[in-house]
Amino acid sequence: MKTKMTTVALAAIVAAGTAIAAVPASAATATAKAAPTRCHTADLKAGFATGDDAKPEMGRPGKQTQAFIWFTNKSNRTCTLSGFAGVDMVGAQRTDGTWSLVRSSKRPTKITLGRGDTTDFSINLLPVARSTSQKEKFVPATFLVTPPNETKHFTLKWPFGGQILKQDGATHPGTYLNPVGQ
């Protein structure tokens, strides 16, 4: 009897010129919760990880080390990051110029950041001795860091000192960046 009454009620609504689709409650909930979209520069804040375990060993020439840059979601929504940040190092020496870091061969993964969540990425560095000739070393001053798939960047002051083997034209330099989350 219930089925017959439902059919009659739907027929009456359709006859009146209005159609209604029955949607299960679980489908309605899934539709209301859309997948998060990517994080934009305005959604984030960024900085260098400066804790004792995160500092690069810039005083060990010829030994590769890592620096870490973090992104924190400061927005009121959940968003995602996937891929590589853009990183341009601006040098302190007149001869340094700007060095756009190349990417590692690591495969990126998608990182989901809720409000206040943080992720980071690493930059592999190849330090050199202070006595290295000026033309063979790059002295970092600032880093221009652009989140994946964005065009606006953060300007971060290099807090660690030291100098890096200048390989800005090399095919496989000792200084390069890894994907976000790695």
Short mmCIF file of N, CA, C and O in Angstrom, two decimals, residues 38 65-66 85:
data_model
loop_
_atom_site.label_atom_id
_atom_site.label_comp_id
_atom_site.label_asym_id
_atom_site.label_seq_id
_atom_site.Cartn_x
_atom_site.Cartn_y
_atom_site.Cartn_z
N ARG A 38 43.05 23.14 -4.51
CA ARG A 38 44.45 23.41 -4.22
C ARG A 38 44.64 24.65 -3.37
O ARG A 38 43.82 25.56 -3.37
N THR A 65 73.92 18.44 2.22
CA THR A 65 73.07 18.65 3.38
C THR A 65 71.70 19.12 2.90
O THR A 65 71.51 19.31 1.70
N GLN A 66 70.76 19.31 3.82
CA GLN A 66 69.42 19.73 3.43
C GLN A 66 68.92 20.89 4.28
O GLN A 66 69.20 20.96 5.48
N ALA A 85 57.51 23.16 -5.41
CA ALA A 85 57.49 24.61 -5.27
C ALA A 85 58.49 25.16 -6.29
O ALA A 85 59.41 24.45 -6.73
#
